[in-house]
Amino acid sequence: MGRSLASQALPLALLVAALAAAPRSSAAQELPTLSGAWTASALTEQWSIAAWGEACGPRPRPQGAPGGAVQIKQQGSELSISGASRSWSTAECWEQMPGLARSKHSASGNARSWQTRCTTAANDPRQAVVTTTTQATDTRIQMVETGQYRFIIQDTTCSASVTRTRTYTLVRREGEAPPAASAPPVASAPAAEGKPAAEGKPAAEGKPAAPRACDAPGEPARLQVTPSRKLMRPGERFQFRALVLDADGCALPTRPAWSIAPGPLASAATVDATGALSLGADAGEGRLGLVASIAGKGVTVAIEVTSPDRYDALLARSGLNPAGESDQAAIAVIATGTIGGRTTTGEDVARQRKHLFVAIVGGVAACLGFAGLILLRRGRRRTEGELEGPVSTGDAPAAPDSAGVRAGPAPAGAPRADGIAGGAARDEAPARPASRVRGKICPTCGENYPGEAMFCGKDGTQLVPLN
């Protein structure tokens, strides 16, 4: 009887154990993958010096590493992380000290917890023990590394410890669609302390306009900076995007000038000419203003700087997307014609004006040269006329004879002085008409000139032929 009950109870116990283990196994299988796009916070370091003499050299100082976008790949039970200035794996320590090697490693079965221990060799004068612990949830990964260092240099003990931390936040899991846009705040982004949002028209927020490629874009009419708000942690670097459009939405090559607005955090941030903002690892919490401007008009992007510990809580109530960005763009309207959106057109107009000026000067010079040539020719003819003097023409009256009587033209058929009759002479040889040289006369002074003369030698008036 007892054996029968025992034999019946054993299968029942096994069935209960299997049912109890089944949910755990299915739960482990249903865990989402950690592969995808993540953002890494800045790596922070905190050193504690126990003993450090002069022979030890410079004292350790926090170095850290900037944050940024990273890609995480889940490979079995380990994670491979690339980006934010370095590649790293949960199967290794973050510390890369020479002589340091992995001595122990463990990983949980559900790929959510890892621990790696790295040490130096026993005969190495630089003794170091580093332990890297990584804990993960479905949307957050935190790495904490502690290190103990003990050196003996010239009979001087050098001892220090360090704690390094970094947090990774999920942006988009592998295989999932991009996250839906969160509802944008109604109010525009607050301006940085000590500086207005923009000179002239205040900045506004709106949906980023999609640029169009145009062969002949117009004058700049709109400046937009994306995103209009950003949540960042100390040590992170982020690339803001600026776009200048004309009234028709055509993209222009014009680029704005970037600057940090005055404020408590201005000294802890830098921005380059492309709009890449970098925060120092020691930057405190608060608001920071990033200004993009063109010809006195621009926008101020609001940046909230918070510690890694408060980042998730602030992100949850900020209305920003999982990457800590606003889906809206900061927009400013630019007055038409204020900046060089039409640089080529301006250069063409200047070139046309230059050519027109040269043509005018050349035309005036040609006219002056032609006028000088005419005056020179007139002067020469006037000199020639004065030298030749007035010449009598064939039509001038005959000089009077000794009796004072002017001889008129002989009548037809009258005998000539040599006794030969005119008619007989005409019969013997056909008389040739005397070639009459037509002279010229000045219509102003009435002076007569030979036919080849052109101008009056006295007053330069153009001569006219005599009738």
JSON list of N, CA, C and O in Angstrom, two decimals, residues 162-191:
[
{"chain": "A", "resi": 162, "resn": "VAL", "atom": "N", "xyz": [39.31, 53.48, -8.30]},
{"chain": "A", "resi": 162, "resn": "VAL", "atom": "CA", "xyz": [38.49, 54.24, -9.23]},
{"chain": "A", "resi": 162, "resn": "VAL", "atom": "C", "xyz": [37.15, 53.54, -9.40]},
{"chain": "A", "resi": 162, "resn": "VAL", "atom": "O", "xyz": [37.03, 52.31, -9.27]},
{"chain": "A", "resi": 163, "resn": "THR", "atom": "N", "xyz": [36.13, 54.34, -9.72]},
{"chain": "A", "resi": 163, "resn": "THR", "atom": "CA", "xyz": [34.80, 53.83, -10.06]},
{"chain": "A", "resi": 163, "resn": "THR", "atom": "C", "xyz": [34.36, 54.48, -11.36]},
{"chain": "A", "resi": 163, "resn": "THR", "atom": "O", "xyz": [34.34, 55.72, -11.47]},
{"chain": "A", "resi": 164, "resn": "ARG", "atom": "N", "xyz": [34.03, 53.65, -12.33]},
{"chain": "A", "resi": 164, "resn": "ARG", "atom": "CA", "xyz": [33.58, 54.15, -13.63]},
{"chain": "A", "resi": 164, "resn": "ARG", "atom": "C", "xyz": [32.13, 53.72, -13.84]},
{"chain": "A", "resi": 164, "resn": "ARG", "atom": "O", "xyz": [31.77, 52.58, -13.56]},
{"chain": "A", "resi": 165, "resn": "THR", "atom": "N", "xyz": [31.34, 54.61, -14.42]},
{"chain": "A", "resi": 165, "resn": "THR", "atom": "CA", "xyz": [29.93, 54.30, -14.68]},
{"chain": "A", "resi": 165, "resn": "THR", "atom": "C", "xyz": [29.53, 54.81, -16.05]},
{"chain": "A", "resi": 165, "resn": "THR", "atom": "O", "xyz": [30.04, 55.84, -16.53]},
{"chain": "A", "resi": 166, "resn": "ARG", "atom": "N", "xyz": [28.64, 54.07, -16.68]},
{"chain": "A", "resi": 166, "resn": "ARG", "atom": "CA", "xyz": [28.05, 54.48, -17.95]},
{"chain": "A", "resi": 166, "resn": "ARG", "atom": "C", "xyz": [26.68, 53.82, -18.07]},
{"chain": "A", "resi": 166, "resn": "ARG", "atom": "O", "xyz": [26.51, 52.66, -17.69]},
{"chain": "A", "resi": 167, "resn": "THR", "atom": "N", "xyz": [25.74, 54.56, -18.66]},
{"chain": "A", "resi": 167, "resn": "THR", "atom": "CA", "xyz": [24.37, 54.06, -18.84]},
{"chain": "A", "resi": 167, "resn": "THR", "atom": "C", "xyz": [24.02, 54.10, -20.32]},
{"chain": "A", "resi": 167, "resn": "THR", "atom": "O", "xyz": [24.33, 55.06, -21.03]},
{"chain": "A", "resi": 168, "resn": "TYR", "atom": "N", "xyz": [23.35, 53.04, -20.78]},
{"chain": "A", "resi": 168, "resn": "TYR", "atom": "CA", "xyz": [22.86, 52.95, -22.15]},
{"chain": "A", "resi": 168, "resn": "TYR", "atom": "C", "xyz": [21.33, 52.94, -22.13]},
{"chain": "A", "resi": 168, "resn": "TYR", "atom": "O", "xyz": [20.72, 52.23, -21.33]},
{"chain": "A", "resi": 169, "resn": "THR", "atom": "N", "xyz": [20.73, 53.73, -23.00]},
{"chain": "A", "resi": 169, "resn": "THR", "atom": "CA", "xyz": [19.27, 53.82, -23.09]},
{"chain": "A", "resi": 169, "resn": "THR", "atom": "C", "xyz": [18.81, 53.41, -24.48]},
{"chain": "A", "resi": 169, "resn": "THR", "atom": "O", "xyz": [19.38, 53.86, -25.48]},
{"chain": "A", "resi": 170, "resn": "LEU", "atom": "N", "xyz": [17.78, 52.59, -24.55]},
{"chain": "A", "resi": 170, "resn": "LEU", "atom": "CA", "xyz": [17.28, 52.08, -25.82]},
{"chain": "A", "resi": 170, "resn": "LEU", "atom": "C", "xyz": [16.63, 53.19, -26.64]},
{"chain": "A", "resi": 170, "resn": "LEU", "atom": "O", "xyz": [15.84, 53.97, -26.13]},
{"chain": "A", "resi": 171, "resn": "VAL", "atom": "N", "xyz": [16.97, 53.22, -27.91]},
{"chain": "A", "resi": 171, "resn": "VAL", "atom": "CA", "xyz": [16.34, 54.13, -28.86]},
{"chain": "A", "resi": 171, "resn": "VAL", "atom": "C", "xyz": [15.36, 53.36, -29.75]},
{"chain": "A", "resi": 171, "resn": "VAL", "atom": "O", "xyz": [14.20, 53.71, -29.88]},
{"chain": "A", "resi": 172, "resn": "ARG", "atom": "N", "xyz": [15.83, 52.30, -30.37]},
{"chain": "A", "resi": 172, "resn": "ARG", "atom": "CA", "xyz": [14.97, 51.46, -31.21]},
{"chain": "A", "resi": 172, "resn": "ARG", "atom": "C", "xyz": [15.52, 50.05, -31.24]},
{"chain": "A", "resi": 172, "resn": "ARG", "atom": "O", "xyz": [16.69, 49.84, -31.55]},
{"chain": "A", "resi": 173, "resn": "ARG", "atom": "N", "xyz": [14.67, 49.10, -30.89]},
{"chain": "A", "resi": 173, "resn": "ARG", "atom": "CA", "xyz": [15.08, 47.71, -30.88]},
{"chain": "A", "resi": 173, "resn": "ARG", "atom": "C", "xyz": [15.18, 47.18, -32.30]},
{"chain": "A", "resi": 173, "resn": "ARG", "atom": "O", "xyz": [14.44, 47.60, -33.19]},
{"chain": "A", "resi": 174, "resn": "GLU", "atom": "N", "xyz": [16.08, 46.25, -32.50]},
{"chain": "A", "resi": 174, "resn": "GLU", "atom": "CA", "xyz": [16.27, 45.66, -33.82]},
{"chain": "A", "resi": 174, "resn": "GLU", "atom": "C", "xyz": [14.99, 44.96, -34.26]},
{"chain": "A", "resi": 174, "resn": "GLU", "atom": "O", "xyz": [14.40, 44.17, -33.53]},
{"chain": "A", "resi": 175, "resn": "GLY", "atom": "N", "xyz": [14.55, 45.27, -35.49]},
{"chain": "A", "resi": 175, "resn": "GLY", "atom": "CA", "xyz": [13.34, 44.67, -36.03]},
{"chain": "A", "resi": 175, "resn": "GLY", "atom": "C", "xyz": [12.09, 45.46, -35.78]},
{"chain": "A", "resi": 175, "resn": "GLY", "atom": "O", "xyz": [11.03, 45.13, -36.32]},
{"chain": "A", "resi": 176, "resn": "GLU", "atom": "N", "xyz": [12.16, 46.51, -34.96]},
{"chain": "A", "resi": 176, "resn": "GLU", "atom": "CA", "xyz": [10.99, 47.32, -34.68]},
{"chain": "A", "resi": 176, "resn": "GLU", "atom": "C", "xyz": [10.96, 48.54, -35.59]},
{"chain": "A", "resi": 176, "resn": "GLU", "atom": "O", "xyz": [12.00, 49.01, -36.06]},
{"chain": "A", "resi": 177, "resn": "ALA", "atom": "N", "xyz": [9.75, 49.05, -35.81]},
{"chain": "A", "resi": 177, "resn": "ALA", "atom": "CA", "xyz": [9.59, 50.27, -36.60]},
{"chain": "A", "resi": 177, "resn": "ALA", "atom": "C", "xyz": [10.07, 51.45, -35.79]},
{"chain": "A", "resi": 177, "resn": "ALA", "atom": "O", "xyz": [10.14, 51.39, -34.56]},
{"chain": "A", "resi": 178, "resn": "PRO", "atom": "N", "xyz": [10.43, 52.56, -36.44]},
{"chain": "A", "resi": 178, "resn": "PRO", "atom": "CA", "xyz": [10.83, 53.76, -35.69]},
{"chain": "A", "resi": 178, "resn": "PRO", "atom": "C", "xyz": [9.75, 54.19, -34.73]},
{"chain": "A", "resi": 178, "resn": "PRO", "atom": "O", "xyz": [8.56, 54.01, -34.99]},
{"chain": "A", "resi": 179, "resn": "PRO", "atom": "N", "xyz": [10.11, 54.72, -33.57]},
{"chain": "A", "resi": 179, "resn": "PRO", "atom": "CA", "xyz": [9.12, 55.11, -32.58]},
{"chain": "A", "resi": 179, "resn": "PRO", "atom": "C", "xyz": [8.22, 56.20, -33.10]},
{"chain": "A", "resi": 179, "resn": "PRO", "atom": "O", "xyz": [8.62, 57.06, -33.89]},
{"chain": "A", "resi": 180, "resn": "ALA", "atom": "N", "xyz": [6.96, 56.16, -32.68]},
{"chain": "A", "resi": 180, "resn": "ALA", "atom": "CA", "xyz": [5.99, 57.19, -33.07]},
{"chain": "A", "resi": 180, "resn": "ALA", "atom": "C", "xyz": [6.38, 58.52, -32.47]},
{"chain": "A", "resi": 180, "resn": "ALA", "atom": "O", "xyz": [6.92, 58.59, -31.37]},
{"chain": "A", "resi": 181, "resn": "ALA", "atom": "N", "xyz": [6.11, 59.57, -33.22]},
{"chain": "A", "resi": 181, "resn": "ALA", "atom": "CA", "xyz": [6.46, 60.91, -32.75]},
{"chain": "A", "resi": 181, "resn": "ALA", "atom": "C", "xyz": [5.63, 61.27, -31.54]},
{"chain": "A", "resi": 181, "resn": "ALA", "atom": "O", "xyz": [4.43, 61.06, -31.51]},
{"chain": "A", "resi": 182, "resn": "SER", "atom": "N", "xyz": [6.27, 61.78, -30.53]},
{"chain": "A", "resi": 182, "resn": "SER", "atom": "CA", "xyz": [5.55, 62.21, -29.34]},
{"chain": "A", "resi": 182, "resn": "SER", "atom": "C", "xyz": [4.90, 63.55, -29.58]},
{"chain": "A", "resi": 182, "resn": "SER", "atom": "O", "xyz": [5.30, 64.31, -30.46]},
{"chain": "A", "resi": 183, "resn": "ALA", "atom": "N", "xyz": [3.89, 63.87, -28.81]},
{"chain": "A", "resi": 183, "resn": "ALA", "atom": "CA", "xyz": [3.16, 65.13, -28.97]},
{"chain": "A", "resi": 183, "resn": "ALA", "atom": "C", "xyz": [4.06, 66.29, -28.64]},
{"chain": "A", "resi": 183, "resn": "ALA", "atom": "O", "xyz": [4.64, 66.33, -27.54]},
{"chain": "A", "resi": 184, "resn": "PRO", "atom": "N", "xyz": [4.26, 67.23, -29.53]},
{"chain": "A", "resi": 184, "resn": "PRO", "atom": "CA", "xyz": [5.17, 68.33, -29.25]},
{"chain": "A", "resi": 184, "resn": "PRO", "atom": "C", "xyz": [4.55, 69.30, -28.27]},
{"chain": "A", "resi": 184, "resn": "PRO", "atom": "O", "xyz": [3.33, 69.45, -28.20]},
{"chain": "A", "resi": 185, "resn": "PRO", "atom": "N", "xyz": [5.35, 69.93, -27.46]},
{"chain": "A", "resi": 185, "resn": "PRO", "atom": "CA", "xyz": [4.81, 70.93, -26.55]},
{"chain": "A", "resi": 185, "resn": "PRO", "atom": "C", "xyz": [4.28, 72.13, -27.32]},
{"chain": "A", "resi": 185, "resn": "PRO", "atom": "O", "xyz": [4.77, 72.48, -28.37]},
{"chain": "A", "resi": 186, "resn": "VAL", "atom": "N", "xyz": [3.26, 72.75, -26.75]},
{"chain": "A", "resi": 186, "resn": "VAL", "atom": "CA", "xyz": [2.62, 73.89, -27.42]},
{"chain": "A", "resi": 186, "resn": "VAL", "atom": "C", "xyz": [3.50, 75.11, -27.34]},
{"chain": "A", "resi": 186, "resn": "VAL", "atom": "O", "xyz": [3.67, 75.85, -28.30]},
{"chain": "A", "resi": 187, "resn": "ALA", "atom": "N", "xyz": [4.10, 75.32, -26.20]},
{"chain": "A", "resi": 187, "resn": "ALA", "atom": "CA", "xyz": [4.92, 76.52, -26.03]},
{"chain": "A", "resi": 187, "resn": "ALA", "atom": "C", "xyz": [6.24, 76.34, -26.75]},
{"chain": "A", "resi": 187, "resn": "ALA", "atom": "O", "xyz": [6.75, 75.23, -26.92]},
{"chain": "A", "resi": 188, "resn": "SER", "atom": "N", "xyz": [6.80, 77.43, -27.20]},
{"chain": "A", "resi": 188, "resn": "SER", "atom": "CA", "xyz": [8.09, 77.37, -27.88]},
{"chain": "A", "resi": 188, "resn": "SER", "atom": "C", "xyz": [9.18, 77.13, -26.87]},
{"chain": "A", "resi": 188, "resn": "SER", "atom": "O", "xyz": [9.01, 77.30, -25.67]},
{"chain": "A", "resi": 189, "resn": "ALA", "atom": "N", "xyz": [10.32, 76.73, -27.37]},
{"chain": "A", "resi": 189, "resn": "ALA", "atom": "CA", "xyz": [11.44, 76.42, -26.49]},
{"chain": "A", "resi": 189, "resn": "ALA", "atom": "C", "xyz": [11.87, 77.66, -25.73]},
{"chain": "A", "resi": 189, "resn": "ALA", "atom": "O", "xyz": [11.98, 78.74, -26.29]},
{"chain": "A", "resi": 190, "resn": "PRO", "atom": "N", "xyz": [12.13, 77.52, -24.42]},
{"chain": "A", "resi": 190, "resn": "PRO", "atom": "CA", "xyz": [12.55, 78.69, -23.65]},
{"chain": "A", "resi": 190, "resn": "PRO", "atom": "C", "xyz": [13.92, 79.15, -24.08]},
{"chain": "A", "resi": 190, "resn": "PRO", "atom": "O", "xyz": [14.78, 78.35, -24.45]},
{"chain": "A", "resi": 191, "resn": "ALA", "atom": "N", "xyz": [14.12, 80.43, -24.06]},
{"chain": "A", "resi": 191, "resn": "ALA", "atom": "CA", "xyz": [15.40, 81.00, -24.46]},
{"chain": "A", "resi": 191, "resn": "ALA", "atom": "C", "xyz": [16.41, 80.81, -23.35]},
{"chain": "A", "resi": 191, "resn": "ALA", "atom": "O", "xyz": [16.08, 80.67, -22.19]}
]
